[in-house]
Tab-separated table of C-alpha atoms in Angstrom:
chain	number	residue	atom	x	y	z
A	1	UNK	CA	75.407	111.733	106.271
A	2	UNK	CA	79.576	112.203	107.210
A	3	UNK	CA	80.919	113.268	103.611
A	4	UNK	CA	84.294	111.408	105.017
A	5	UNK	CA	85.121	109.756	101.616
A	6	UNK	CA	84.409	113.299	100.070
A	7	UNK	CA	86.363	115.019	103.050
A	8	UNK	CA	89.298	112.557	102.487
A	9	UNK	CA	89.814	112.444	98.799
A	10	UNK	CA	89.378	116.019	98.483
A	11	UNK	CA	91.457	116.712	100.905
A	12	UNK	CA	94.165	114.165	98.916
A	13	UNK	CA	93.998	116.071	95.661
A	14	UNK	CA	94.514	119.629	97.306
A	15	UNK	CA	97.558	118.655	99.017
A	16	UNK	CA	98.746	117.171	96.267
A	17	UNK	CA	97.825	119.565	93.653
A	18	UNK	CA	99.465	122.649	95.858
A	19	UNK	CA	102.511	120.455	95.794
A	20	UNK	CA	102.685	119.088	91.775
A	21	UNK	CA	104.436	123.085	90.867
A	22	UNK	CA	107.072	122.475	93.528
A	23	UNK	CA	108.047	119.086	93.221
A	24	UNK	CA	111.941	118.312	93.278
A	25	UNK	CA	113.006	121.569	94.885
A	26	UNK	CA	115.644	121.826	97.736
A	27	UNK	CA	114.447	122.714	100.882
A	28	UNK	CA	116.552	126.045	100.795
A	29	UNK	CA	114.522	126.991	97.740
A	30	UNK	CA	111.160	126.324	99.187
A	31	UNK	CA	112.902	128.644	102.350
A	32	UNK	CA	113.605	131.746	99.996
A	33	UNK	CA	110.190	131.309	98.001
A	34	UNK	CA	107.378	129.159	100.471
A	35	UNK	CA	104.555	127.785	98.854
A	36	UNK	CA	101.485	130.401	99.697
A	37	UNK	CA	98.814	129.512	97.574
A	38	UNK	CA	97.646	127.134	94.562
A	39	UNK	CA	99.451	127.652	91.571
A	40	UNK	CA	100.625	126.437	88.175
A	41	UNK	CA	103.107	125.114	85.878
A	42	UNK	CA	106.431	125.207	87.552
A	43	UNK	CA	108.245	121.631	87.411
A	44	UNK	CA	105.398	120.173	85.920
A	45	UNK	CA	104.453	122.416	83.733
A	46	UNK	CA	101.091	121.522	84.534
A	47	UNK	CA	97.902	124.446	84.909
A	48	UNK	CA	96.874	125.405	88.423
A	49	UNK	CA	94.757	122.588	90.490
A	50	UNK	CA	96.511	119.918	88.588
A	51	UNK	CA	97.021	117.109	90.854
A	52	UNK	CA	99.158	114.061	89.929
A	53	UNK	CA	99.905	110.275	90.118
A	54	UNK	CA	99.213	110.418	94.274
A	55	UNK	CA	95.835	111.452	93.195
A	56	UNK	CA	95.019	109.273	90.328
A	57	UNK	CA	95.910	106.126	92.368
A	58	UNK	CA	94.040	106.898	95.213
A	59	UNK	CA	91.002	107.619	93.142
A	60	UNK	CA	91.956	103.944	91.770
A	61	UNK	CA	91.884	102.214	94.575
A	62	UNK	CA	88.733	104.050	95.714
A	63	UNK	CA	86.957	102.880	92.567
A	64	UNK	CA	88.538	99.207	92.982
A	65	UNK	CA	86.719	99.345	96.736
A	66	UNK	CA	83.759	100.355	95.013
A	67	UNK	CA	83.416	97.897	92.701
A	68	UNK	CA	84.467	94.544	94.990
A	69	UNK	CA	87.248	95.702	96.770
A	70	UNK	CA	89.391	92.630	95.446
A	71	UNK	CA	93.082	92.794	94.711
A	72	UNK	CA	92.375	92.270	91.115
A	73	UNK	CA	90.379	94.987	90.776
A	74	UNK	CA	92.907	97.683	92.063
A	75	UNK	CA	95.530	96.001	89.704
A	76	UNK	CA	92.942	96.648	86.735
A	77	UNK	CA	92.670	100.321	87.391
A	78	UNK	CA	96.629	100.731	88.503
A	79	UNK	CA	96.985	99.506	85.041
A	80	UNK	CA	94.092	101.556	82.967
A	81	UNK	CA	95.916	104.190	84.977
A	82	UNK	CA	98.846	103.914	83.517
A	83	UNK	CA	97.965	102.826	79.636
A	84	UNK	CA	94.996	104.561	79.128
A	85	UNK	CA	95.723	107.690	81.763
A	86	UNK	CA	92.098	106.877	83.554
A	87	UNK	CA	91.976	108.929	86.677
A	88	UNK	CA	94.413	111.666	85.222
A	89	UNK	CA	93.762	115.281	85.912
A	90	UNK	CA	94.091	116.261	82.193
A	91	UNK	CA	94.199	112.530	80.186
A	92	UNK	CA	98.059	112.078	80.756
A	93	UNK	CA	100.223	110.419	82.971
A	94	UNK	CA	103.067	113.189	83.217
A	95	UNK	CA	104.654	111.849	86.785
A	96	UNK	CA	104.863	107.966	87.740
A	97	UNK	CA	108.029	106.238	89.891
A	98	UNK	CA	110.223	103.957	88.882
A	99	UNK	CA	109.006	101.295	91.631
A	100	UNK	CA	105.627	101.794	90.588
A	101	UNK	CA	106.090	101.841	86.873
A	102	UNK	CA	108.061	97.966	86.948
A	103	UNK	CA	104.993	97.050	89.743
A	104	UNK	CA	102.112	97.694	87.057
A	105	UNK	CA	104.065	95.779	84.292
A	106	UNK	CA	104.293	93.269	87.078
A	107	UNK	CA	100.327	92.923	87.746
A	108	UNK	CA	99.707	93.345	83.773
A	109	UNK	CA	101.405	89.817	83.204
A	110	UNK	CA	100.053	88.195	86.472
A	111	UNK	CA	96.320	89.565	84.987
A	112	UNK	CA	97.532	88.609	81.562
A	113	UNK	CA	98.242	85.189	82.353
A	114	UNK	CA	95.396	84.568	84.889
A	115	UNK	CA	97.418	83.473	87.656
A	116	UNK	CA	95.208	85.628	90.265
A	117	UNK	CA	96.399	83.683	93.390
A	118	UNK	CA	100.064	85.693	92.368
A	119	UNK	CA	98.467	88.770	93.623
A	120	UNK	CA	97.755	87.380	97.180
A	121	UNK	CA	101.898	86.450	97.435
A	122	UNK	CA	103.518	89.360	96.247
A	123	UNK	CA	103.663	90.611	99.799
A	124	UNK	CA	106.296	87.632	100.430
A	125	UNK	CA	108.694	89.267	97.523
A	126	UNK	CA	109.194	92.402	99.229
A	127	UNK	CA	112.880	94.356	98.728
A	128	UNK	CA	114.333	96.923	100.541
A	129	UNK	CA	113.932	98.902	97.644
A	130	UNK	CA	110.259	98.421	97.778
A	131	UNK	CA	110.401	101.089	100.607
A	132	UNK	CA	109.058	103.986	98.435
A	133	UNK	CA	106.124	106.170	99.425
A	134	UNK	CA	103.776	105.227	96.581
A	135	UNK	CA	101.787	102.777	98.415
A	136	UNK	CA	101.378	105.240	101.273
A	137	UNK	CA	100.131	108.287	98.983
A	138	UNK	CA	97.349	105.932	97.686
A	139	UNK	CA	96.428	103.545	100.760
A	140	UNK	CA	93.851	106.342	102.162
A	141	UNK	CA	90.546	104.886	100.949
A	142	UNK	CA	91.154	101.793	102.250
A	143	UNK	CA	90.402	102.780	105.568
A	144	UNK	CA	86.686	102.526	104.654
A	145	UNK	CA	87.426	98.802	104.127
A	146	UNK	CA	88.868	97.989	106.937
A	147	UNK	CA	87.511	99.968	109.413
A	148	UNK	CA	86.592	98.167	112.896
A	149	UNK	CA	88.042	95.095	112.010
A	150	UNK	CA	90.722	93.231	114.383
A	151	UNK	CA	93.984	95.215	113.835
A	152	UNK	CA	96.135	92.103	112.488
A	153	UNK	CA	93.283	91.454	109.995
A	154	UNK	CA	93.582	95.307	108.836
A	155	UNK	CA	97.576	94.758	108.765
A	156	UNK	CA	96.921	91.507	106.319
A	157	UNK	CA	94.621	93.488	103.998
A	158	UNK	CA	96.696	96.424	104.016
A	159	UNK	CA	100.022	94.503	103.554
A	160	UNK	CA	98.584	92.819	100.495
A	161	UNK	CA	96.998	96.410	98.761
A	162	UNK	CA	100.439	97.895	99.848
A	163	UNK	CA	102.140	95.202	98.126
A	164	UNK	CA	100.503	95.027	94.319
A	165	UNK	CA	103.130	98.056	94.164
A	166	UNK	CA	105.465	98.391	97.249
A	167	UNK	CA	106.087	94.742	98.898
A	168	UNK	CA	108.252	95.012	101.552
A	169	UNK	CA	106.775	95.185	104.935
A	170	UNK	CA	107.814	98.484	106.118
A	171	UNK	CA	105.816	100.110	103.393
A	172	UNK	CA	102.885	98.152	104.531
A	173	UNK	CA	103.320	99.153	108.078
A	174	UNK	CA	103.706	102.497	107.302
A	175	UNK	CA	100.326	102.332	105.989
A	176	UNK	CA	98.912	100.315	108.629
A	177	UNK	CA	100.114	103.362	111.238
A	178	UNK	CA	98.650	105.595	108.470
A	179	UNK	CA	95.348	104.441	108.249
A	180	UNK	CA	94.972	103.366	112.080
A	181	UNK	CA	95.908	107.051	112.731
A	182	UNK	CA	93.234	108.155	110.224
A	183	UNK	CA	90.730	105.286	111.791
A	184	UNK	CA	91.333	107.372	115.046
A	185	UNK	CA	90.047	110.784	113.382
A	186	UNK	CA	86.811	109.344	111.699
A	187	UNK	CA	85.588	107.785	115.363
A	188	UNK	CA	85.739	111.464	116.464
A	189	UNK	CA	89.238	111.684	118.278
A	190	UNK	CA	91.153	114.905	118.518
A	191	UNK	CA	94.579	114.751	116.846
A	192	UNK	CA	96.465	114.162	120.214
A	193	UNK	CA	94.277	111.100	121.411
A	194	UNK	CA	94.368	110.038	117.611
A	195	UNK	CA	97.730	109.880	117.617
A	196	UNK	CA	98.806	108.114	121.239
A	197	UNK	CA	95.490	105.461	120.458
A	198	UNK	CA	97.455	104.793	116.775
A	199	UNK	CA	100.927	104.207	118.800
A	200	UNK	CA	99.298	101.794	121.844
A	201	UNK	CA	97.401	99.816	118.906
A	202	UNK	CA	100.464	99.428	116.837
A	203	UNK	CA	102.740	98.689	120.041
A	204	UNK	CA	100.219	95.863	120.270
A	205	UNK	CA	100.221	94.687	116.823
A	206	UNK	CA	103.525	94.309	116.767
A	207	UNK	CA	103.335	91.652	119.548
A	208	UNK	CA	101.025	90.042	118.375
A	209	UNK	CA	102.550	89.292	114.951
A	210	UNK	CA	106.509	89.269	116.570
A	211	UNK	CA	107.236	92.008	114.004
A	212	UNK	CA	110.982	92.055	113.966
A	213	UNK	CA	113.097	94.074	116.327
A	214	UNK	CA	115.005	95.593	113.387
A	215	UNK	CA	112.133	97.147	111.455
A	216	UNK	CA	110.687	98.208	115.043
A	217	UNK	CA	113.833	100.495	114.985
A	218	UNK	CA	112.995	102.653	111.561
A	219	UNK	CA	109.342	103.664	113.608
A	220	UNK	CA	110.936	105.038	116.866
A	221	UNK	CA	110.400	108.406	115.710
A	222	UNK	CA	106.947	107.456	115.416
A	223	UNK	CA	105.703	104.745	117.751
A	224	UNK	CA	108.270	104.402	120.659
A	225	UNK	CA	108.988	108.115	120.388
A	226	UNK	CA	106.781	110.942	119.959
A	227	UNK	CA	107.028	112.611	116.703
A	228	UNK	CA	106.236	115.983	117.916
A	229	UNK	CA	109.593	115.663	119.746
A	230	UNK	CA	111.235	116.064	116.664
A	231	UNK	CA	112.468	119.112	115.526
A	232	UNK	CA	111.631	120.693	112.350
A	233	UNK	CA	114.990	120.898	110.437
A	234	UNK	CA	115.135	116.738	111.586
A	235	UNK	CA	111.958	116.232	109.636
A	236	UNK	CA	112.967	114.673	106.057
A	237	UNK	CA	110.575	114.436	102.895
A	238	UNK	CA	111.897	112.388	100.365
A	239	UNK	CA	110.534	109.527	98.768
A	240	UNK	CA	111.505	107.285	101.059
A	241	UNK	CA	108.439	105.707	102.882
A	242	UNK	CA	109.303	106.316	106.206
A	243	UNK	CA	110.437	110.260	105.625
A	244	UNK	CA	106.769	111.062	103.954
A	245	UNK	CA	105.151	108.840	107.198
A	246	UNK	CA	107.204	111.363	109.724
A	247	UNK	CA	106.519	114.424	107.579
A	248	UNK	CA	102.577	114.079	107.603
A	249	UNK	CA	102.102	113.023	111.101
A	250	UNK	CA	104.544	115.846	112.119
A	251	UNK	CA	103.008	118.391	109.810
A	252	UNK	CA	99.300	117.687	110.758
A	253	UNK	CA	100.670	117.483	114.981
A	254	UNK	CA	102.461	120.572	114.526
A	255	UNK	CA	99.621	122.701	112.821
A	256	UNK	CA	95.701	123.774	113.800
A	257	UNK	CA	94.310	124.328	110.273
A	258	UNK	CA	94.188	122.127	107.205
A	259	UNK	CA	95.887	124.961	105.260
A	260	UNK	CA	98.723	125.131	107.628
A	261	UNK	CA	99.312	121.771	107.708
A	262	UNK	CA	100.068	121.111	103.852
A	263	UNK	CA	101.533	124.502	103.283
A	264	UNK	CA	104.079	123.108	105.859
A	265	UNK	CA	104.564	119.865	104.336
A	266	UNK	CA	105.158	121.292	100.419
A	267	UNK	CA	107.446	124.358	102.037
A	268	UNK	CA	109.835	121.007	103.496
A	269	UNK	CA	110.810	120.684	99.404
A	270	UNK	CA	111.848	117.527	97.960
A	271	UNK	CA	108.972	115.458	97.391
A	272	UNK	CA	106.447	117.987	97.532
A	273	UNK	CA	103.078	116.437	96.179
A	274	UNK	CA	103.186	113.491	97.611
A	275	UNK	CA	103.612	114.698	101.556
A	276	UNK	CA	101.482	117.402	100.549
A	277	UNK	CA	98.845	114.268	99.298
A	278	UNK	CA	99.742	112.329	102.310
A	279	UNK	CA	99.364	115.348	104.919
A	280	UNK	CA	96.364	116.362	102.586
A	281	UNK	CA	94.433	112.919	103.329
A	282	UNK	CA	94.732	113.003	107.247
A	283	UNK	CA	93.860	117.121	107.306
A	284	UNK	CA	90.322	116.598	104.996
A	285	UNK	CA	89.662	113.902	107.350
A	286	UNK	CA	90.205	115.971	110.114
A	287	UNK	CA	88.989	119.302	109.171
A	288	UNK	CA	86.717	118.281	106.636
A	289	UNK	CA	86.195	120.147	103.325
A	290	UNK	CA	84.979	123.367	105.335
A	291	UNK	CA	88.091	123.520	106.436
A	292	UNK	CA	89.939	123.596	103.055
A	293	UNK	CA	89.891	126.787	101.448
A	294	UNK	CA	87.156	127.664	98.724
A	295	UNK	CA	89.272	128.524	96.211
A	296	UNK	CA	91.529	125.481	96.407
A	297	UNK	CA	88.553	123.098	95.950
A	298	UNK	CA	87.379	125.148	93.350
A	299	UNK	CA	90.295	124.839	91.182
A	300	UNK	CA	90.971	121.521	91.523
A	301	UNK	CA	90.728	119.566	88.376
A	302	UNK	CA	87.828	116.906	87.584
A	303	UNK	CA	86.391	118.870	91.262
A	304	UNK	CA	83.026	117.187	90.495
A	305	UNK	CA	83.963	114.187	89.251
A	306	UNK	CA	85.982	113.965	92.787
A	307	UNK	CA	82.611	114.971	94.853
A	308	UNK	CA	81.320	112.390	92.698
A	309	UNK	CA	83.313	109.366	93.811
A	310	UNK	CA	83.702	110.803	97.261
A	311	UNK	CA	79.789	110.646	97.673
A	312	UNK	CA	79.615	106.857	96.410
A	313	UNK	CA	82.054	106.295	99.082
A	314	UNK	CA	79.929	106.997	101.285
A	315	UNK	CA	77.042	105.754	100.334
A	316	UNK	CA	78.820	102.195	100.022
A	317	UNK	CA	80.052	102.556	103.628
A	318	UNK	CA	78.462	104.673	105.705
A	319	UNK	CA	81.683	106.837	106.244
């Protein structure tokens, strides 16, 4: 069997884990002292292999797939997440956004009150300061879900996961072009045909649904561009959504090896484990867990436990 779900949420935790020490540093910094190898402690002060919130909610929503794959079900383990640190590297929570933080008290009083049908509209409440990257670092296992389904069907599903933390609908298409990309690499496509089938299904998508001509505008880079145009000191990697979508795709374009491509994303600075998740995701996918190094598998935290829920992944859908 193709260990995909293994491949892919292995490949999540490395990225992010290489990233967790480096987190908040300038670019300049990163410059004068690159990321080589997986260490420890730094910002974090967290042991080597540590991997952090990116991780944890990704192994969430992997779990939530497993178990129904309802909206509920995610919001459940987004919020044993956060009260009860499930899915933490070392049982605590030590890094969680502020977007994210108000978006689990959110859920806890729609689950609290019982008013399920809530989860379903949050989409509609979207802000422009719903634009974050923390529904992109966790959207990954969806793909498994919706996988071979009509593409506005996969944008509806993903909009409404994307939503239970980041509503607004550029966050949801960022993980639409996300996970179409990654649909690309698990039927067996090289990067480059991945990446120009991802920007002809999109281009379609979007007239299909009459997505707005404005929000077109912040994926040019992306979709009506090419984002290996773009040079390297243009690429950005904050938190904003749309930085960490052009940072991945660039870093995993750009590079031949799984280790090159999240090296590259961490040594941009800023935030560094969640485009190193991000970037992470697409590479295991890609170059599957062979191509990861030994030694950064090995010291990954809760390794087995990871395996673990990788393998029921598969096994559920026949990644």
């Amino acid at each position: 069997m193709i260990k995909a779900g293994t491949d892919l949420l292995i490949g999540v935790a490395v990225g992010d884990a290489l990233g967790v020490p480096y987190e908040f540093k300038s670019r300049e910094s990163m410059l004068k002292d690159p990321a080589k190898d997986i260490v420890g402690y730094g910002t974090h002060g967290q042991p080597p292999g540590t991997w952090s919130d990116d991780s944890s909610l990704t192994f969430c929503l992997a779990e939530a797939l497993l178990k129904d794959a309802s909206l509920e079900s995610a919001a459940k383990k987004f919020i044993s997440w956060r009260n009860e640190a499930y899915w933490t590297a070392h049982h605590s929570v030590f890094d969680i956004g502020m977007t994210t933080t108000q978006s689990i008290s959110r859920l806890e009083k729609i689950l609290s009150n019982g008013s399920l049908d809530e989860l379903e509209l949050l989409k509609y409440g979207g802000l422009e300061s719903d634009n974050g990257n923390g529904s992109l670092m966790r959207i990954l296992p969806l793909l498994f879900e919706i996988k071979k389904r009509p593409i506005k069907e996969q944008f509806e599903i993903t909009w409404k996961h994307s939503a239970l933390t980041h509503r607004h609908i550029r966050a949801a298409m960022s993980c639409m072009i996300y996970l179409k990309f990654a649909e690309f690499i698990l039927e067996g496509n090289d990067l480059s045909n991945s990446y120009q089938k991802m920007r002809t299904s999109i281009k379609d998508l979007w007239n299909e649904m009459d997505f707005s001509m404005n929000e077109r505008q912040h994926f040019k880079r992306v979709i009506q561009e090419n984002i290996c145009d773009v040079s390297k000191d243009e690429v950005l990697s904050g938190g904003y959504v749309i930085e960490s979508l052009e940072a991945s795709l660039w870093c995993i374009m750009k590079t031949d090896s799984y280790e090159d491509a999240v090296l590259t994303a961490i040594n941009f600075g800023h935030d560094t484990d969640t485009t190193g998740a991000i970037t992470g995701g697409l590479a295991g996918l890609y170059y599957t867990c062979e191509g990861i190094p030994d030694y950064w598998i090995a010291n990954l935290a809760r390794m087995e436990d990871i395996r673990s829920l990788g393998d029921r992944l598969d096994r559920k859908y026949g990644a």
